[in-house]
GROMACS .gro file of C-alpha atoms in nm:
model
  370
    1MET     CA    1  -1.499   0.777   1.566
    2TYR     CA    2  -1.128   0.786   1.396
    3LEU     CA    3  -1.219   0.877   1.055
    4ALA     CA    4  -1.337   1.255   1.218
    5LEU     CA    5  -1.009   1.262   1.445
    6LYS     CA    6  -0.766   1.280   1.159
    7ARG     CA    7  -0.625   1.638   1.074
    8SER     CA    8  -0.384   1.606   0.805
    9LYS     CA    9  -0.396   1.896   0.507
   10ARG     CA   10  -0.545   1.736   0.264
   11PHE     CA   11  -0.723   1.429   0.491
   12LEU     CA   12  -1.026   1.658   0.582
   13LEU     CA   13  -1.071   1.817   0.284
   14PHE     CA   14  -1.177   1.469   0.120
   15MET     CA   15  -1.458   1.379   0.382
   16PRO     CA   16  -1.827   1.478   0.314
   17ALA     CA   17  -2.021   1.534   0.679
   18ALA     CA   18  -2.217   1.216   0.634
   19VAL     CA   19  -1.883   0.964   0.627
   20LEU     CA   20  -1.693   1.155   0.962
   21ILE     CA   21  -1.908   0.939   1.222
   22LEU     CA   22  -1.856   0.619   1.257
   23SER     CA   23  -2.178   0.382   1.332
   24CYS     CA   24  -2.134   0.187   1.637
   25SER     CA   25  -2.436  -0.083   1.567
   26GLY     CA   26  -2.424  -0.402   1.363
   27VAL     CA   27  -2.174  -0.630   1.540
   28PRO     CA   28  -2.153  -0.881   1.283
   29MET     CA   29  -2.207  -1.271   1.429
   30ASN     CA   30  -1.980  -1.467   1.197
   31ALA     CA   31  -1.654  -1.454   1.289
   32TRP     CA   32  -1.331  -1.428   1.052
   33GLN     CA   33  -1.075  -1.701   1.045
   34TRP     CA   34  -0.719  -1.552   0.971
   35SER     CA   35  -0.473  -1.833   0.800
   36LEU     CA   36  -0.130  -1.711   0.939
   37PRO     CA   37   0.231  -1.864   0.923
   38PRO     CA   38   0.380  -1.960   1.300
   39GLY     CA   39   0.538  -1.701   1.461
   40VAL     CA   40   0.276  -1.418   1.258
   41ASP     CA   41   0.064  -1.262   1.501
   42VAL     CA   42  -0.285  -1.159   1.397
   43PRO     CA   43  -0.311  -0.816   1.339
   44GLU     CA   44  -0.519  -0.554   1.505
   45VAL     CA   45  -0.857  -0.422   1.398
   46PRO     CA   46  -1.000  -0.167   1.492
   47ALA     CA   47  -1.290  -0.274   1.782
   48ASP     CA   48  -1.590  -0.076   1.550
   49ASN     CA   49  -1.549  -0.279   1.227
   50PRO     CA   50  -1.462  -0.676   1.369
   51MET     CA   51  -1.383  -0.855   1.060
   52SER     CA   52  -1.617  -1.132   0.931
   53ALA     CA   53  -1.668  -1.319   0.673
   54ALA     CA   54  -1.977  -1.169   0.518
   55LYS     CA   55  -1.814  -0.822   0.538
   56VAL     CA   56  -1.509  -0.967   0.345
   57VAL     CA   57  -1.710  -1.155   0.067
   58LEU     CA   58  -1.949  -0.817   0.039
   59GLY     CA   59  -1.610  -0.606  -0.008
   60GLU     CA   60  -1.490  -0.815  -0.248
   61ARG     CA   61  -1.782  -0.760  -0.443
   62LEU     CA   62  -1.773  -0.334  -0.417
   63PHE     CA   63  -1.348  -0.385  -0.513
   64PHE     CA   64  -1.456  -0.533  -0.854
   65ASP     CA   65  -1.798  -0.295  -0.904
   66ASN     CA   66  -1.763  -0.015  -1.094
   67GLN     CA   67  -2.122   0.101  -0.960
   68LEU     CA   68  -1.898   0.209  -0.651
   69THR     CA   69  -1.745   0.467  -0.893
   70ALA     CA   70  -1.980   0.798  -0.930
   71ASN     CA   71  -1.948   0.752  -1.359
   72GLN     CA   72  -1.967   0.365  -1.371
   73ALA     CA   73  -1.646   0.385  -1.541
   74MET     CA   74  -1.407   0.180  -1.311
   75SER     CA   75  -1.365   0.009  -1.036
   76CYS     CA   76  -1.111  -0.030  -0.718
   77SER     CA   77  -0.945  -0.292  -0.911
   78SER     CA   78  -0.913  -0.101  -1.199
   79CYS     CA   79  -0.615   0.018  -1.035
   80HIS     CA   80  -0.530  -0.252  -0.863
   81HIS     CA   81  -0.523  -0.585  -1.028
   82ARG     CA   82  -0.470  -0.977  -0.932
   83SER     CA   83  -0.191  -1.067  -1.128
   84LYS     CA   84   0.037  -0.710  -1.056
   85SER     CA   85  -0.003  -0.830  -0.641
   86PHE     CA   86  -0.325  -0.586  -0.658
   87SER     CA   87  -0.063  -0.282  -0.818
   88GLU     CA   88  -0.128  -0.163  -1.156
   89GLY     CA   89   0.167  -0.144  -1.354
   90LEU     CA   90   0.138   0.193  -1.425
   91SER     CA   91   0.360   0.491  -1.379
   92PHE     CA   92   0.036   0.701  -1.249
   93THR     CA   93  -0.253   0.607  -1.184
   94VAL     CA   94  -0.570   0.795  -1.373
   95GLY     CA   95  -0.900   0.833  -1.193
   96SER     CA   96  -1.230   0.747  -1.338
   97THR     CA   97  -1.285   1.116  -1.555
   98GLY     CA   98  -0.918   1.073  -1.647
   99GLU     CA   99  -0.730   1.283  -1.428
  100LYS     CA  100  -0.392   1.159  -1.328
  101ASN     CA  101  -0.226   1.093  -0.973
  102ARG     CA  102   0.129   1.197  -0.941
  103ARG     CA  103   0.170   0.902  -0.798
  104ASN     CA  104   0.132   0.503  -0.866
  105SER     CA  105  -0.102   0.240  -0.734
  106ALA     CA  106   0.090   0.040  -0.434
  107THR     CA  107   0.071  -0.327  -0.415
  108LEU     CA  108  -0.245  -0.385  -0.149
  109VAL     CA  109  -0.084  -0.735  -0.008
  110ASN     CA  110  -0.095  -0.755   0.351
  111LEU     CA  111  -0.223  -0.430   0.441
  112ALA     CA  112  -0.343  -0.577   0.781
  113PHE     CA  113  -0.024  -0.556   0.900
  114ASN     CA  114   0.113  -0.209   0.780
  115ARG     CA  115   0.122   0.085   1.020
  116SER     CA  116   0.043   0.343   0.746
  117PHE     CA  117  -0.148   0.316   0.402
  118THR     CA  118  -0.007   0.601   0.158
  119TRP     CA  119   0.315   0.678   0.029
  120GLY     CA  120   0.304   1.026   0.139
  121ASN     CA  121   0.104   1.076   0.459
  122ALA     CA  122   0.170   0.854   0.783
  123GLU     CA  123  -0.116   0.992   0.975
  124LEU     CA  124  -0.346   0.759   0.779
  125GLU     CA  125  -0.356   0.480   0.995
  126HIS     CA  126  -0.666   0.246   0.957
  127LEU     CA  127  -0.790   0.131   0.614
  128GLU     CA  128  -1.113   0.276   0.663
  129GLU     CA  129  -0.929   0.635   0.671
  130GLN     CA  130  -0.754   0.557   0.341
  131ILE     CA  131  -1.028   0.409   0.139
  132VAL     CA  132  -1.232   0.743   0.177
  133ILE     CA  133  -0.944   0.951  -0.008
  134PRO     CA  134  -1.004   0.764  -0.330
  135LEU     CA  135  -1.408   0.727  -0.299
  136PHE     CA  136  -1.434   1.099  -0.183
  137GLY     CA  137  -1.102   1.293  -0.332
  138THR     CA  138  -1.129   1.541  -0.556
  139GLU     CA  139  -0.713   1.632  -0.586
  140PRO     CA  140  -0.721   1.428  -0.792
  141LEU     CA  141  -1.038   1.278  -0.810
  142GLU     CA  142  -1.037   0.938  -0.841
  143MET     CA  143  -1.405   0.785  -0.792
  144GLY     CA  144  -1.572   1.052  -0.743
  145ALA     CA  145  -1.861   0.990  -0.506
  146THR     CA  146  -1.880   1.339  -0.322
  147GLY     CA  147  -2.173   1.517  -0.440
  148ARG     CA  148  -2.273   1.205  -0.542
  149GLU     CA  149  -2.358   0.968  -0.255
  150GLN     CA  150  -2.733   0.921  -0.295
  151GLU     CA  151  -2.681   0.817  -0.668
  152ILE     CA  152  -2.440   0.564  -0.595
  153LEU     CA  153  -2.640   0.424  -0.297
  154GLN     CA  154  -2.933   0.381  -0.485
  155ARG     CA  155  -2.755   0.157  -0.722
  156PHE     CA  156  -2.694  -0.118  -0.424
  157LYS     CA  157  -3.034  -0.040  -0.285
  158ALA     CA  158  -3.160  -0.161  -0.631
  159ASP     CA  159  -2.980  -0.493  -0.634
  160GLN     CA  160  -3.151  -0.790  -0.409
  161THR     CA  161  -2.835  -0.959  -0.414
  162TYR     CA  162  -2.644  -0.644  -0.275
  163ARG     CA  163  -2.950  -0.572  -0.027
  164ASP     CA  164  -2.842  -0.964   0.113
  165LEU     CA  165  -2.543  -0.905   0.118
  166PHE     CA  166  -2.538  -0.606   0.324
  167ALA     CA  167  -2.814  -0.746   0.558
  168SER     CA  168  -2.522  -1.042   0.637
  169ALA     CA  169  -2.249  -0.841   0.678
  170PHE     CA  170  -2.433  -0.561   0.907
  171PRO     CA  171  -2.756  -0.777   1.064
  172GLY     CA  172  -2.960  -0.567   1.258
  173GLU     CA  173  -2.909  -0.232   1.092
  174ARG     CA  174  -3.244  -0.086   0.963
  175ASP     CA  175  -3.079   0.061   0.690
  176ALA     CA  176  -2.737  -0.083   0.617
  177ILE     CA  177  -2.630   0.033   0.311
  178ASN     CA  178  -2.469   0.354   0.357
  179PHE     CA  179  -2.112   0.487   0.251
  180ILE     CA  180  -2.013   0.405   0.657
  181ASN     CA  181  -2.103   0.025   0.591
  182ILE     CA  182  -1.883   0.042   0.236
  183VAL     CA  183  -1.589   0.153   0.346
  184LYS     CA  184  -1.604  -0.113   0.652
  185ALA     CA  185  -1.646  -0.368   0.426
  186LEU     CA  186  -1.401  -0.247   0.163
  187ALA     CA  187  -1.149  -0.241   0.475
  188SER     CA  188  -1.214  -0.613   0.566
  189TYR     CA  189  -1.165  -0.701   0.226
  190LEU     CA  190  -0.862  -0.576   0.181
  191ARG     CA  191  -0.752  -0.725   0.507
  192SER     CA  192  -0.775  -1.083   0.399
  193LEU     CA  193  -0.551  -0.998   0.125
  194ASN     CA  194  -0.258  -1.162   0.268
  195SER     CA  195   0.010  -1.356   0.080
  196PHE     CA  196   0.254  -1.603   0.303
  197ASN     CA  197   0.316  -1.870   0.035
  198SER     CA  198   0.664  -1.736  -0.145
  199ALA     CA  199   0.946  -1.963  -0.105
  200TYR     CA  200   1.054  -1.718   0.133
  201ASP     CA  201   0.761  -1.797   0.371
  202ARG     CA  202   0.819  -2.161   0.365
  203PHE     CA  203   1.226  -2.067   0.443
  204ARG     CA  204   1.160  -1.800   0.696
  205TYR     CA  205   0.824  -1.913   0.859
  206PHE     CA  206   0.795  -2.289   0.796
  207GLY     CA  207   1.117  -2.433   0.832
  208ASP     CA  208   1.160  -2.579   0.514
  209SER     CA  209   1.518  -2.559   0.468
  210ASN     CA  210   1.485  -2.653   0.087
  211ALA     CA  211   1.282  -2.363  -0.040
  212LEU     CA  212   1.550  -2.114  -0.129
  213ASN     CA  213   1.865  -2.232  -0.413
  214GLU     CA  214   2.157  -2.169  -0.372
  215SER     CA  215   2.156  -1.820  -0.529
  216GLU     CA  216   1.870  -1.748  -0.369
  217LEU     CA  217   2.034  -1.805  -0.045
  218ARG     CA  218   2.295  -1.560  -0.114
  219GLY     CA  219   2.107  -1.282  -0.233
  220PHE     CA  220   1.951  -1.326   0.108
  221ALA     CA  221   2.255  -1.319   0.305
  222LEU     CA  222   2.371  -1.032   0.028
  223PHE     CA  223   2.035  -0.844   0.163
  224ASN     CA  224   2.098  -0.848   0.522
  225SER     CA  225   2.470  -0.758   0.457
  226ASP     CA  226   2.626  -0.475   0.585
  227LYS     CA  227   2.771  -0.397   0.223
  228THR     CA  228   2.427  -0.368   0.094
  229ARG     CA  229   2.223  -0.220   0.419
  230CYS     CA  230   1.903  -0.356   0.236
  231SER     CA  231   1.758  -0.533   0.554
  232ARG     CA  232   1.798  -0.152   0.726
  233CYS     CA  233   1.441  -0.029   0.605
  234HIS     CA  234   1.327  -0.368   0.463
  235SER     CA  235   1.288  -0.604   0.751
  236GLY     CA  236   0.929  -0.724   0.970
  237VAL     CA  237   0.651  -0.919   0.839
  238ASN     CA  238   0.619  -0.718   0.514
  239LEU     CA  239   0.950  -0.622   0.416
  240ASN     CA  240   0.873  -0.251   0.445
  241GLU     CA  241   0.995  -0.131   0.849
  242PRO     CA  242   1.347  -0.067   0.950
  243ILE     CA  243   1.522  -0.329   1.142
  244ASP     CA  244   1.475  -0.170   1.458
  245THR     CA  245   1.149  -0.202   1.496
  246GLN     CA  246   1.129  -0.111   1.916
  247ARG     CA  247   0.877   0.162   1.967
  248LEU     CA  248   0.855   0.236   1.633
  249ALA     CA  249   0.581   0.481   1.482
  250ALA     CA  250   0.445   0.522   1.118
  251GLU     CA  251   0.674   0.794   1.047
  252ASP     CA  252   0.979   0.613   1.066
  253THR     CA  253   0.890   0.346   0.785
  254PHE     CA  254   0.945   0.685   0.540
  255HIS     CA  255   1.265   0.799   0.373
  256ASN     CA  256   1.445   0.992   0.131
  257THR     CA  257   1.649   0.747  -0.095
  258GLY     CA  258   1.815   0.994  -0.268
  259LEU     CA  259   1.590   0.975  -0.621
  260TYR     CA  260   1.530   1.332  -0.689
  261SER     CA  261   1.768   1.647  -0.579
  262PHE     CA  262   1.560   1.896  -0.288
  263ASP     CA  263   1.486   2.185  -0.572
  264VAL     CA  264   1.325   1.934  -0.794
  265ALA     CA  265   1.131   1.715  -0.524
  266ARG     CA  266   1.013   2.038  -0.360
  267LYS     CA  267   0.853   2.130  -0.767
  268PHE     CA  268   0.719   1.787  -0.866
  269ASP     CA  269   0.642   1.587  -0.500
  270ASP     CA  270   0.774   1.650  -0.169
  271GLY     CA  271   0.624   1.350  -0.008
  272LEU     CA  272   0.550   1.366   0.381
  273PHE     CA  273   0.671   1.700   0.395
  274GLU     CA  274   0.335   1.813   0.237
  275ILE     CA  275   0.159   1.638   0.500
  276THR     CA  276   0.368   1.736   0.809
  277GLN     CA  277   0.584   2.100   0.704
  278ARG     CA  278   0.826   1.933   0.922
  279ALA     CA  279   1.170   2.033   0.692
  280ASP     CA  280   1.327   1.673   0.813
  281ASP     CA  281   1.052   1.515   0.602
  282HIS     CA  282   1.154   1.699   0.281
  283GLY     CA  283   1.120   1.421   0.013
  284LYS     CA  284   1.035   1.105   0.208
  285PHE     CA  285   0.825   0.871   0.138
  286LYS     CA  286   0.640   0.540   0.256
  287THR     CA  287   0.934   0.248   0.243
  288PRO     CA  288   0.732  -0.032   0.024
  289THR     CA  289   0.664  -0.381   0.087
  290LEU     CA  290   0.929  -0.631  -0.121
  291ARG     CA  291   0.646  -0.913  -0.143
  292ASN     CA  292   0.581  -0.995  -0.490
  293ILE     CA  293   0.794  -0.699  -0.569
  294GLU     CA  294   0.873  -0.906  -0.932
  295VAL     CA  295   0.523  -0.806  -1.047
  296THR     CA  296   0.505  -0.490  -0.909
  297SER     CA  297   0.679  -0.255  -1.170
  298PRO     CA  298   0.725   0.047  -1.220
  299TYR     CA  299   0.914   0.061  -0.882
  300MET     CA  300   0.912   0.376  -0.654
  301HIS     CA  301   0.607   0.665  -0.589
  302ASP     CA  302   0.649   0.751  -0.920
  303GLY     CA  303   0.715   0.473  -1.110
  304SER     CA  304   1.067   0.614  -1.274
  305ILE     CA  305   1.201   0.260  -1.223
  306ASN     CA  306   1.132   0.011  -1.475
  307SER     CA  307   1.318  -0.315  -1.337
  308LEU     CA  308   1.454  -0.489  -1.064
  309GLU     CA  309   1.805  -0.468  -1.217
  310GLU     CA  310   1.796  -0.077  -1.191
  311ILE     CA  311   1.639  -0.083  -0.868
  312ILE     CA  312   1.984  -0.222  -0.749
  313ASP     CA  313   2.196   0.006  -1.008
  314PHE     CA  314   2.026   0.287  -0.790
  315TYR     CA  315   2.103   0.169  -0.448
  316ALA     CA  316   2.426   0.078  -0.553
  317ALA     CA  317   2.513   0.468  -0.683
  318GLY     CA  318   2.385   0.594  -0.305
  319GLY     CA  319   2.094   0.760  -0.520
  320ARG     CA  320   2.016   0.889  -0.859
  321LEU     CA  321   2.211   1.209  -1.078
  322ILE     CA  322   1.968   1.335  -1.284
  323GLU     CA  323   2.179   1.473  -1.622
  324ARG     CA  324   1.907   1.637  -1.856
  325GLY     CA  325   1.560   1.747  -1.843
  326TRP     CA  326   1.331   1.938  -1.577
  327LYS     CA  327   1.371   1.682  -1.325
  328ALA     CA  328   1.782   1.720  -1.357
  329GLY     CA  329   1.967   1.714  -1.001
  330ASP     CA  330   2.179   1.524  -0.795
  331GLY     CA  331   1.959   1.335  -0.530
  332ARG     CA  332   2.236   1.146  -0.409
  333ALA     CA  333   2.284   1.535  -0.203
  334HIS     CA  334   1.955   1.557  -0.163
  335PRO     CA  335   2.020   1.668   0.291
  336ASN     CA  336   1.727   1.437   0.397
  337LYS     CA  337   1.892   1.103   0.187
  338SER     CA  338   1.869   0.849   0.462
  339SER     CA  339   2.219   0.775   0.604
  340ASP     CA  340   2.177   0.370   0.562
  341ILE     CA  341   2.157   0.483   0.132
  342THR     CA  342   2.548   0.478   0.123
  343GLY     CA  343   2.601   0.300  -0.264
  344PHE     CA  344   2.801  -0.040  -0.264
  345VAL     CA  345   2.967  -0.221  -0.541
  346ILE     CA  346   2.848  -0.517  -0.681
  347SER     CA  347   2.939  -0.799  -0.923
  348ALA     CA  348   2.745  -0.918  -1.188
  349GLU     CA  349   2.702  -1.247  -1.008
  350GLU     CA  350   2.601  -1.108  -0.688
  351LYS     CA  351   2.353  -0.894  -0.869
  352ARG     CA  352   2.196  -1.214  -1.046
  353ASP     CA  353   2.173  -1.376  -0.662
  354LEU     CA  354   1.991  -1.051  -0.500
  355ILE     CA  355   1.735  -1.049  -0.768
  356ALA     CA  356   1.703  -1.428  -0.732
  357PHE     CA  357   1.621  -1.355  -0.380
  358LEU     CA  358   1.365  -1.063  -0.449
  359LYS     CA  359   1.193  -1.265  -0.733
  360SER     CA  360   1.152  -1.577  -0.391
  361LEU     CA  361   0.912  -1.303  -0.204
  362THR     CA  362   0.638  -1.394  -0.510
  363ASP     CA  363   0.378  -1.581  -0.403
  364ARG     CA  364   0.238  -1.739  -0.697
  365GLU     CA  365  -0.063  -1.837  -0.525
  366PHE     CA  366  -0.199  -1.493  -0.450
  367ILE     CA  367  -0.157  -1.315  -0.792
  368SER     CA  368  -0.288  -1.625  -0.985
  369VAL     CA  369  -0.655  -1.503  -1.130
  370ASN     CA  370  -0.886  -1.673  -1.036
   0.00000   0.00000   0.00000
């Protein structure tokens, strides 16, 4: 029932009545086998959507199918490319009707381990909740399913392959082809997108002391140092959580990094504040994973920083001063800027080492196009 319980200011506006109640029938019979490194616990999965191989297979097919969009102009994969670690490579994503989103498409890597799933909403704690937004959302419109549910479902009901896949994924259900099950299958597929085969993983989890070269090791030490404070916000399995994870709430993974001044952020995108309406959440956004960061540019919620070199310069400066244009302002002076964004002095060699470490987080097998 968790889809019906969230009451964020944006979320319930997006949800048609047909999606508000989850079915409890159809428990899959084919179990899912997680492939995780030593020391990484199996992630939590909602009790009413247990993992199964059949649901993952169905979810993958749906993810790459334009038929899931009302006008059949795009699929989920149109904004999430495997070669870019299931991000898009654009500053702003564009929906099926050409409407521009004000935020970019974040990577989908290791979502099963996340505490929240969007740039600016800590209340979406399950993938099933997040998936409803691009499907049915109208502000902005992405896949455009609202009001055209039966038309979309009929496409799948007319396809024998899909009839078989839904029957396998949700055995025992008389009418398995519905949006509740589409959401469940997509969530199962996304939970299966796990990446643990980078050089960093081989060093960190598999005990390969030779996995990182000397430059990468120096960068790793710098990343974890009191000088840069990178690991203060980029720790944990996904390198997207505070270093102290005891009693960690989802909102603790949202930070203001000094990207924009207070006035500019209020006009353009005020992040977590738009949901919570709490003054100390002005300009806070979810800390992204650093996994495969080499291929997920442009960076930040609005894609306003283009390279790893620029990212390091930004944090070294303790935030960003924009001198011209309508976004002009001093983000470094934002009252909510994280206390860990203090700035630092870094040499050219240290910057090379830090970038070398960040590139060691790339899982080449994961991003390879099958």
